[in-house]
Coordinates of N, CA and C in Angstrom, one line a residue:
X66 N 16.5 16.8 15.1 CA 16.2 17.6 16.3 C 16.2 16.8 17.5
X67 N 17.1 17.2 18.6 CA 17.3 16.3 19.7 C 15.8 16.4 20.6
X68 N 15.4 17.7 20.7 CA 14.0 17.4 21.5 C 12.7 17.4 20.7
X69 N 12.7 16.3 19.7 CA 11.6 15.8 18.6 C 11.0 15.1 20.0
X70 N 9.3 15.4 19.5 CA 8.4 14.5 19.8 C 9.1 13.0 19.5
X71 N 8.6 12.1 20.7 CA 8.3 10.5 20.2 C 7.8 9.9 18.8
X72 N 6.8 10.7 19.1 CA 5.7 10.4 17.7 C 6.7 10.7 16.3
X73 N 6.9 11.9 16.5 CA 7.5 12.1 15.3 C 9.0 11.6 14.6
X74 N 9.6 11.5 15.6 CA 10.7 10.8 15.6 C 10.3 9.5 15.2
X75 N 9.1 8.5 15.3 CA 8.8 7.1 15.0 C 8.6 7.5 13.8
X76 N 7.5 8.8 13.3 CA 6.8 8.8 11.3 C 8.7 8.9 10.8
X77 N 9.1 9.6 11.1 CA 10.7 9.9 10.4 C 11.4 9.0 10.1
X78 N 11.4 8.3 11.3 CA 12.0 6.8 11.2 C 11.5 6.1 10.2
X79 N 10.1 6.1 10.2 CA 9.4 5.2 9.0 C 9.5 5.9 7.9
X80 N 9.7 6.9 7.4 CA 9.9 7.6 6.6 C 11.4 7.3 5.8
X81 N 12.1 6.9 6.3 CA 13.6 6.1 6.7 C 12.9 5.3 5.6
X82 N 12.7 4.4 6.8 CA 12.4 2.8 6.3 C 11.8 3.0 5.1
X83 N 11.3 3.6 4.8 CA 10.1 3.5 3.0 C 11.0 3.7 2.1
X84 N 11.7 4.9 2.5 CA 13.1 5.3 1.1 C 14.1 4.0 1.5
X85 N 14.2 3.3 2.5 CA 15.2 2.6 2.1 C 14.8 1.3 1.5
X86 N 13.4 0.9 1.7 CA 12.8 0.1 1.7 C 12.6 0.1 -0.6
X87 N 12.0 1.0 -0.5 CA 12.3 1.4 -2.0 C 13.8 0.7 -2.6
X88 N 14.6 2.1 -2.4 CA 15.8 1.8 -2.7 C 16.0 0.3 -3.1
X89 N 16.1 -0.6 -2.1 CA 16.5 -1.9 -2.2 C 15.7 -2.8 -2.8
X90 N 14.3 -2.2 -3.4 CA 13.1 -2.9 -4.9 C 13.6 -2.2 -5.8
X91 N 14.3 -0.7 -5.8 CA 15.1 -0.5 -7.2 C 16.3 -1.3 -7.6
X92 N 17.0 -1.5 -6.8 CA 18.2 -2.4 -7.3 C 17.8 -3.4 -7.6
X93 N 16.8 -4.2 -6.7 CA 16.4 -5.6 -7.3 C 15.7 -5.1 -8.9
X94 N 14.9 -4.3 -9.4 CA 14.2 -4.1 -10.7 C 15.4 -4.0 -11.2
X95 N 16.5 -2.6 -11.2 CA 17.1 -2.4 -12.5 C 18.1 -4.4 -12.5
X96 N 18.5 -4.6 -11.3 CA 19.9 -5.7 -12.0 C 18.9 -6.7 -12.4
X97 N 17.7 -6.7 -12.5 CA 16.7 -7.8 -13.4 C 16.1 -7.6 -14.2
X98 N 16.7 -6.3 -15.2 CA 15.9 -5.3 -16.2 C 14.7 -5.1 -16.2
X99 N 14.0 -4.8 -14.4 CA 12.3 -4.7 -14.6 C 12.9 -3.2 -14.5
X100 N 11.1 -3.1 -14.8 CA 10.8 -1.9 -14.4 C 10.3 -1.8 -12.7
X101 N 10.5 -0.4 -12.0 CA 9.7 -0.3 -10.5 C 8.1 -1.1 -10.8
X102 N 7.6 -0.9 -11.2 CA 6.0 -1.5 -11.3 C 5.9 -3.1 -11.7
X103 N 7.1 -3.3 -12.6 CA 7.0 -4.8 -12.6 C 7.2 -5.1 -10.9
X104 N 8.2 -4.9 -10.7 CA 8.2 -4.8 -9.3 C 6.9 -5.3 -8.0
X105 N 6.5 -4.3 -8.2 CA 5.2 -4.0 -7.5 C 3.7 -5.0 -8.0
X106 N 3.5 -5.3 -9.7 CA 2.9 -6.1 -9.9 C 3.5 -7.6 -9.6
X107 N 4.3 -7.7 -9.5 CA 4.9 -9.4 -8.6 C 4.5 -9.4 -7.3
X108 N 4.8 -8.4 -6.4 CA 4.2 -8.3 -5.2 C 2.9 -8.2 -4.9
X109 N 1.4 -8.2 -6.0 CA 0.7 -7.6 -5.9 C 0.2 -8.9 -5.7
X110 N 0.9 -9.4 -6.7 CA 0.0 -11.1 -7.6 C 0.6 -12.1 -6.1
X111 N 1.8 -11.7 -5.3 CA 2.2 -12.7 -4.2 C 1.2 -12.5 -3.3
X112 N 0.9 -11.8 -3.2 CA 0.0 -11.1 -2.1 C -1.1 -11.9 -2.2
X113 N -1.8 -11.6 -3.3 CA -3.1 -12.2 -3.6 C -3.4 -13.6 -3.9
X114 N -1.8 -14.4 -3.9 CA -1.5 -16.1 -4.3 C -1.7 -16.5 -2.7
X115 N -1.3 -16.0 -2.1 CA -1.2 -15.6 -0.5 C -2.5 -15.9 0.3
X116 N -3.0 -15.3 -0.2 CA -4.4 -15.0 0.5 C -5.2 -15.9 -0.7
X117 N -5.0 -16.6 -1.3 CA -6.1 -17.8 -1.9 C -6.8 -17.2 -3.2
X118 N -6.6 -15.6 -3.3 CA -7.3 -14.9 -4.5 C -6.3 -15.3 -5.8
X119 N -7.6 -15.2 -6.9 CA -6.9 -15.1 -8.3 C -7.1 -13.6 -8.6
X120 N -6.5 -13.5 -9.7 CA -6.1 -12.2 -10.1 C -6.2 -11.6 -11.5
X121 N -7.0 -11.4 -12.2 CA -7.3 -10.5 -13.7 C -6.5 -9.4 -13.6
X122 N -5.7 -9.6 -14.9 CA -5.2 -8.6 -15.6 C -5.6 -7.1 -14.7
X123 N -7.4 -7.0 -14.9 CA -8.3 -5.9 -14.9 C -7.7 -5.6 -13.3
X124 N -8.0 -6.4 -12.7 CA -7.9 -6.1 -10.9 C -6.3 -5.7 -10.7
X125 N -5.7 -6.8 -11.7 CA -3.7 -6.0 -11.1 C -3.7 -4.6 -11.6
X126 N -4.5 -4.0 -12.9 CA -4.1 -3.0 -13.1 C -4.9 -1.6 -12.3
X127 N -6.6 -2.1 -11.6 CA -6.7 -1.4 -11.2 C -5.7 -1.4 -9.7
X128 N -5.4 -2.3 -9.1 CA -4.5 -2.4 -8.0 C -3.1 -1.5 -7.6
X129 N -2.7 -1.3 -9.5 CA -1.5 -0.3 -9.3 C -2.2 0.6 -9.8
X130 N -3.1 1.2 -10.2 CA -3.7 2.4 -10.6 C -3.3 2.7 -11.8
X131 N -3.0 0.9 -12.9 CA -2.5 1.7 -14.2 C -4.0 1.4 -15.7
X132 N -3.9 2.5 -16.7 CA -5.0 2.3 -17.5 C -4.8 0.4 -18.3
X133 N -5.5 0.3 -18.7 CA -6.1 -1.3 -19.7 C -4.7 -1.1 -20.5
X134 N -4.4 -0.3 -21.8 CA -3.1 -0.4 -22.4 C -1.9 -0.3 -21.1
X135 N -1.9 0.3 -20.4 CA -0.9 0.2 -19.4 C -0.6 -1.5 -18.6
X136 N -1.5 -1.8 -18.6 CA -1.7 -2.9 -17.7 C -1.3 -3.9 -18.7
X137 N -2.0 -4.2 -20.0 CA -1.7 -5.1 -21.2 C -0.2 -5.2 -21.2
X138 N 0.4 -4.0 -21.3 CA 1.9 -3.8 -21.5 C 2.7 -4.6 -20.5
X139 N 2.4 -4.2 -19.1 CA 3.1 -4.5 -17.8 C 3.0 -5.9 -18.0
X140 N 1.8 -6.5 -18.0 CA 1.4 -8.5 -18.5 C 2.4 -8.9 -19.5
X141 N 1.9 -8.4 -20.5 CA 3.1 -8.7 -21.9 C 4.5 -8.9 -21.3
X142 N 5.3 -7.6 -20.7 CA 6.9 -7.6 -20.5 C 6.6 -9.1 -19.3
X143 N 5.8 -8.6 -18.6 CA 6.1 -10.1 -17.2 C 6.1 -11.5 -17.8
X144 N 5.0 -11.5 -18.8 CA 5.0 -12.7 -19.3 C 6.7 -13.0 -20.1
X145 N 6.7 -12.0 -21.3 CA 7.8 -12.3 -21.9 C 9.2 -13.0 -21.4
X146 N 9.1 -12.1 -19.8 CA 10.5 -12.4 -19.1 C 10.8 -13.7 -18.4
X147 N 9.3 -14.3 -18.4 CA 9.2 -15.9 -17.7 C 8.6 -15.7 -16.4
X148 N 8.0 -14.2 -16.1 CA 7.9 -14.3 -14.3 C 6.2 -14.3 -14.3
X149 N 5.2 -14.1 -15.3 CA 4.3 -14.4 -15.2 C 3.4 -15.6 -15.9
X150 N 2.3 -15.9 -15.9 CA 1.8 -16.4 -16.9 C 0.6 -16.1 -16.8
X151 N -0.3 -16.3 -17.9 CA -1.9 -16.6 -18.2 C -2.4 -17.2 -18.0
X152 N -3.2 -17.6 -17.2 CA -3.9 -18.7 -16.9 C -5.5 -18.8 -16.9
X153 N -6.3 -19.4 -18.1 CA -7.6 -19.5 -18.1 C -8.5 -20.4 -16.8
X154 N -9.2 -19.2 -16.8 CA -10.3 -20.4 -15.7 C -11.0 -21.8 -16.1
X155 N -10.9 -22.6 -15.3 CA -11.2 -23.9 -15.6 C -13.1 -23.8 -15.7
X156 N -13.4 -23.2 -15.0 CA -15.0 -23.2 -14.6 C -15.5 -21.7 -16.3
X157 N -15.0 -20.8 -16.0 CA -15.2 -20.1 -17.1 C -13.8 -19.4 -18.0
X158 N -13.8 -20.4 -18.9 CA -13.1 -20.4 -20.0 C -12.8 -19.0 -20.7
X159 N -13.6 -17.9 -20.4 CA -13.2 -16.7 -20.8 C -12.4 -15.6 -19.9
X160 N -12.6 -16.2 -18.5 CA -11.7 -15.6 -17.7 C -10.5 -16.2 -17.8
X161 N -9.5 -15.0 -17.9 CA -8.0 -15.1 -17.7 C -7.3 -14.8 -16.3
X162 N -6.9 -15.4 -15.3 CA -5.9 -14.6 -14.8 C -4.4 -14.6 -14.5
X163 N -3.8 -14.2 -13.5 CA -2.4 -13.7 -14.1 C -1.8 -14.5 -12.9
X164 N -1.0 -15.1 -13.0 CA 0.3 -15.8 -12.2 C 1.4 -15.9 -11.6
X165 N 1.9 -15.7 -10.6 CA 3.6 -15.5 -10.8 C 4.0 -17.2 -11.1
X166 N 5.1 -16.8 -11.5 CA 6.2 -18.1 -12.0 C 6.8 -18.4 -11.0
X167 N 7.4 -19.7 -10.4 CA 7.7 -20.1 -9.4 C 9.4 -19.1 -9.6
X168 N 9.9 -19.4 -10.6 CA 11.6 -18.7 -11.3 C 11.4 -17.2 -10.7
X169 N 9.9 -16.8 -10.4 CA 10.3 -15.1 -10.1 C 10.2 -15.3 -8.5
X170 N 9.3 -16.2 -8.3 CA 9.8 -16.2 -6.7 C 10.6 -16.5 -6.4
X171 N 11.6 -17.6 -6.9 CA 13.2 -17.8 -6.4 C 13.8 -16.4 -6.7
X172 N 13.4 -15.8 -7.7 CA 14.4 -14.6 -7.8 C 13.7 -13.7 -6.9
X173 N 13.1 -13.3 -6.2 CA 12.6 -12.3 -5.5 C 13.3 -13.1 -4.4
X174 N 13.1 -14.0 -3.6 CA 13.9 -15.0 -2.9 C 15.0 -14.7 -2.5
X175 N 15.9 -14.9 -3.7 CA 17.4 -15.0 -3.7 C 17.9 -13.1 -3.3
X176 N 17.0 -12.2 -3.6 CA 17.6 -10.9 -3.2 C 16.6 -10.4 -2.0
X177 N 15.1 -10.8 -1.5 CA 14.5 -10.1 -0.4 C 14.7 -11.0 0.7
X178 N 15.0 -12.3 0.4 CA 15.5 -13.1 1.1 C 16.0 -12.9 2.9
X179 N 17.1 -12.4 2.3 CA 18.5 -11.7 3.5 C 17.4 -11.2 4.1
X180 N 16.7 -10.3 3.7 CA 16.2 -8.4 4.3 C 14.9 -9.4 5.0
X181 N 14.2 -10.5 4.9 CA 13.0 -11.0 5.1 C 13.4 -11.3 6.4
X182 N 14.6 -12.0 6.3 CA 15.3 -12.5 7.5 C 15.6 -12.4 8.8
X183 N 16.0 -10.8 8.2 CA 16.5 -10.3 9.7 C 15.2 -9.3 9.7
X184 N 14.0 -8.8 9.6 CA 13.3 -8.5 9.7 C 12.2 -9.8 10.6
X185 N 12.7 -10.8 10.1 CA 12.0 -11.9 11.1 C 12.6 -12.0 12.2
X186 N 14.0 -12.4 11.9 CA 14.8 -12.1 13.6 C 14.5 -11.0 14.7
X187 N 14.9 -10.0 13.8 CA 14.2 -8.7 15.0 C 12.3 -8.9 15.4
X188 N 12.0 -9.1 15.1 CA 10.3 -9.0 15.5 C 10.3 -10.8 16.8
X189 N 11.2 -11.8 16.6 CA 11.1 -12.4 17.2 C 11.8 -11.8 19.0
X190 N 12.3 -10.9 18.6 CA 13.1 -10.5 20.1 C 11.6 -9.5 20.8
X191 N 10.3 -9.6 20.4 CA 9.2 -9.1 20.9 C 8.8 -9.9 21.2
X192 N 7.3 -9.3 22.2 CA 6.4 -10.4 22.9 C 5.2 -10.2 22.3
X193 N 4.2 -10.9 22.4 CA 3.1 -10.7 21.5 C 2.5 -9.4 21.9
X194 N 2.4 -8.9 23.3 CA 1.8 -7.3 23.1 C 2.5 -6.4 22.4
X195 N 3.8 -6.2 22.6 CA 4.7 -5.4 21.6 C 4.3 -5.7 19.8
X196 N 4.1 -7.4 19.6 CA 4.0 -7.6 18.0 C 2.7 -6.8 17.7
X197 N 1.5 -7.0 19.0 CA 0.8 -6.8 18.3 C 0.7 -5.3 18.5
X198 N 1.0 -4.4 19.1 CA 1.1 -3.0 18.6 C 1.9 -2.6 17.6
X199 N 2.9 -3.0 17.2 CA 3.8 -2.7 15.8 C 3.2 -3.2 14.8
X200 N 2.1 -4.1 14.6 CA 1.0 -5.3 13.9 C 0.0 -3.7 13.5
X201 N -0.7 -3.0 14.8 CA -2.0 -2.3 14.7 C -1.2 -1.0 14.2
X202 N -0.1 -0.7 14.7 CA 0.3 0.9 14.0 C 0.9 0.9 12.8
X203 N 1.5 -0.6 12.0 CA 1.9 -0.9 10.4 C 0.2 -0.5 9.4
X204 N -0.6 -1.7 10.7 CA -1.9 -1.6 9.8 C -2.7 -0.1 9.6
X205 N -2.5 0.7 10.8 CA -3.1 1.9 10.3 C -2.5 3.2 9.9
X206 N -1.1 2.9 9.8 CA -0.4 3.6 8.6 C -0.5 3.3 7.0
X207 N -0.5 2.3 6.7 CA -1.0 1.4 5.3 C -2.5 2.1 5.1
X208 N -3.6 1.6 6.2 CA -5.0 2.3 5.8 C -4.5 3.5 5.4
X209 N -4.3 4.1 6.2 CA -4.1 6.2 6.3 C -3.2 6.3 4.8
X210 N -2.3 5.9 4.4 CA -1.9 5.9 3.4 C -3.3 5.3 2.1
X211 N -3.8 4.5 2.3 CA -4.3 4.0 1.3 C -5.4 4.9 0.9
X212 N -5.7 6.1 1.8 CA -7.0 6.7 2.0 C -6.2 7.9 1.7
X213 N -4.8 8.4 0.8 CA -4.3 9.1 0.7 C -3.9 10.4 1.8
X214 N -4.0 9.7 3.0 CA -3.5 9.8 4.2 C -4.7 11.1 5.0
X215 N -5.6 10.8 4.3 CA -6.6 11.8 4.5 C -7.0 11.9 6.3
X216 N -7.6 12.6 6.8 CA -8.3 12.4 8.3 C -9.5 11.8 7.4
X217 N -9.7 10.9 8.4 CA -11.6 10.0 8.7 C -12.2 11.2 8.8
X218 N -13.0 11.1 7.9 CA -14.6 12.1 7.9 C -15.5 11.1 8.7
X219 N -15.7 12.1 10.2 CA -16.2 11.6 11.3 C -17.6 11.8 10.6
X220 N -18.2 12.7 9.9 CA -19.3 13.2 9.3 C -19.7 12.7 8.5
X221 N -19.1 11.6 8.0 CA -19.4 10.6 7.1 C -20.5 9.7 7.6
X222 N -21.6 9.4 7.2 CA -22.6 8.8 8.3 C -22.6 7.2 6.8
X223 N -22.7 7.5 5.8 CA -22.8 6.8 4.6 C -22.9 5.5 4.8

């Protein structure tokens, strides 16, 4: 629609970007015989290597919203393929958690690589007030999403 709101022409756009954004995590899964969720569990565990957190089995699986047999399965294939490992806690020995393999970050590397790239390029042609409003409206699309895009219950006093 040529006379689309601003606003809406930006969700559309980003609506763009998510399917294409997708797309190009499915090609990376199928030509490395993951599945989409192995996918998503590599990103979950970079995320959280990132930020200094370890990671239980229990926490990646509630993270993608999958059941204990679900989650066992997803660990098992990651392990099997070389991209994860097990790793017991040094302080308590009954805690396990879950690892990426340096081999899956060169392979996430070698294909998100390009796309990381010029996604850094382009954000450097901004100034910090521009970053940081593309910064606050990423972050409160991600919340809004994560809150299953709900409106804030102002009536929420809790």
């Amino acid at each position: 629609m040529p006379d689309q709101e601003p606003e809406m022409e930006i969700v559309h756009l980003l609506r763009a970007v998510t399917v294409e954004l997708g797309a190009h995590s499915a090609r990376f899964a199928q030509r490395n015989g993951m599945h989409p969720t192995d996918v998503r569990a590599l990103i979950a565990l970079m995320d959280a290597a990132r930020a200094g957190e370890a990671v239980t089995a229990g926490h990646l699986g509630a993270t993608l919203g999958l059941n204990s047999a679900g989650t066992t399965a997803l660990v098992d294939r990651l392990e099997r393929a070389g991209h994860v490992r097990r790793v017991r806690d040094e302080r308590d020995r009954r805690r396990v958690t879950v690892e990426v393999d340096e081999r899956a970050v060169a392979l996430g590397r070698s294909h998100f690589g390009p796309l990381i790239g010029r996604a850094v390029e382009l954000l450097r042609g901004y100034d910090e007030r521009e970053l940081a409003a593309i910064r606050g409206f990423l972050t409160g699309v991600r919340e809004a999403a994560g809150d299953d895009g709900r409106e804030p219950d102002h009536n929420d006093r809790g």
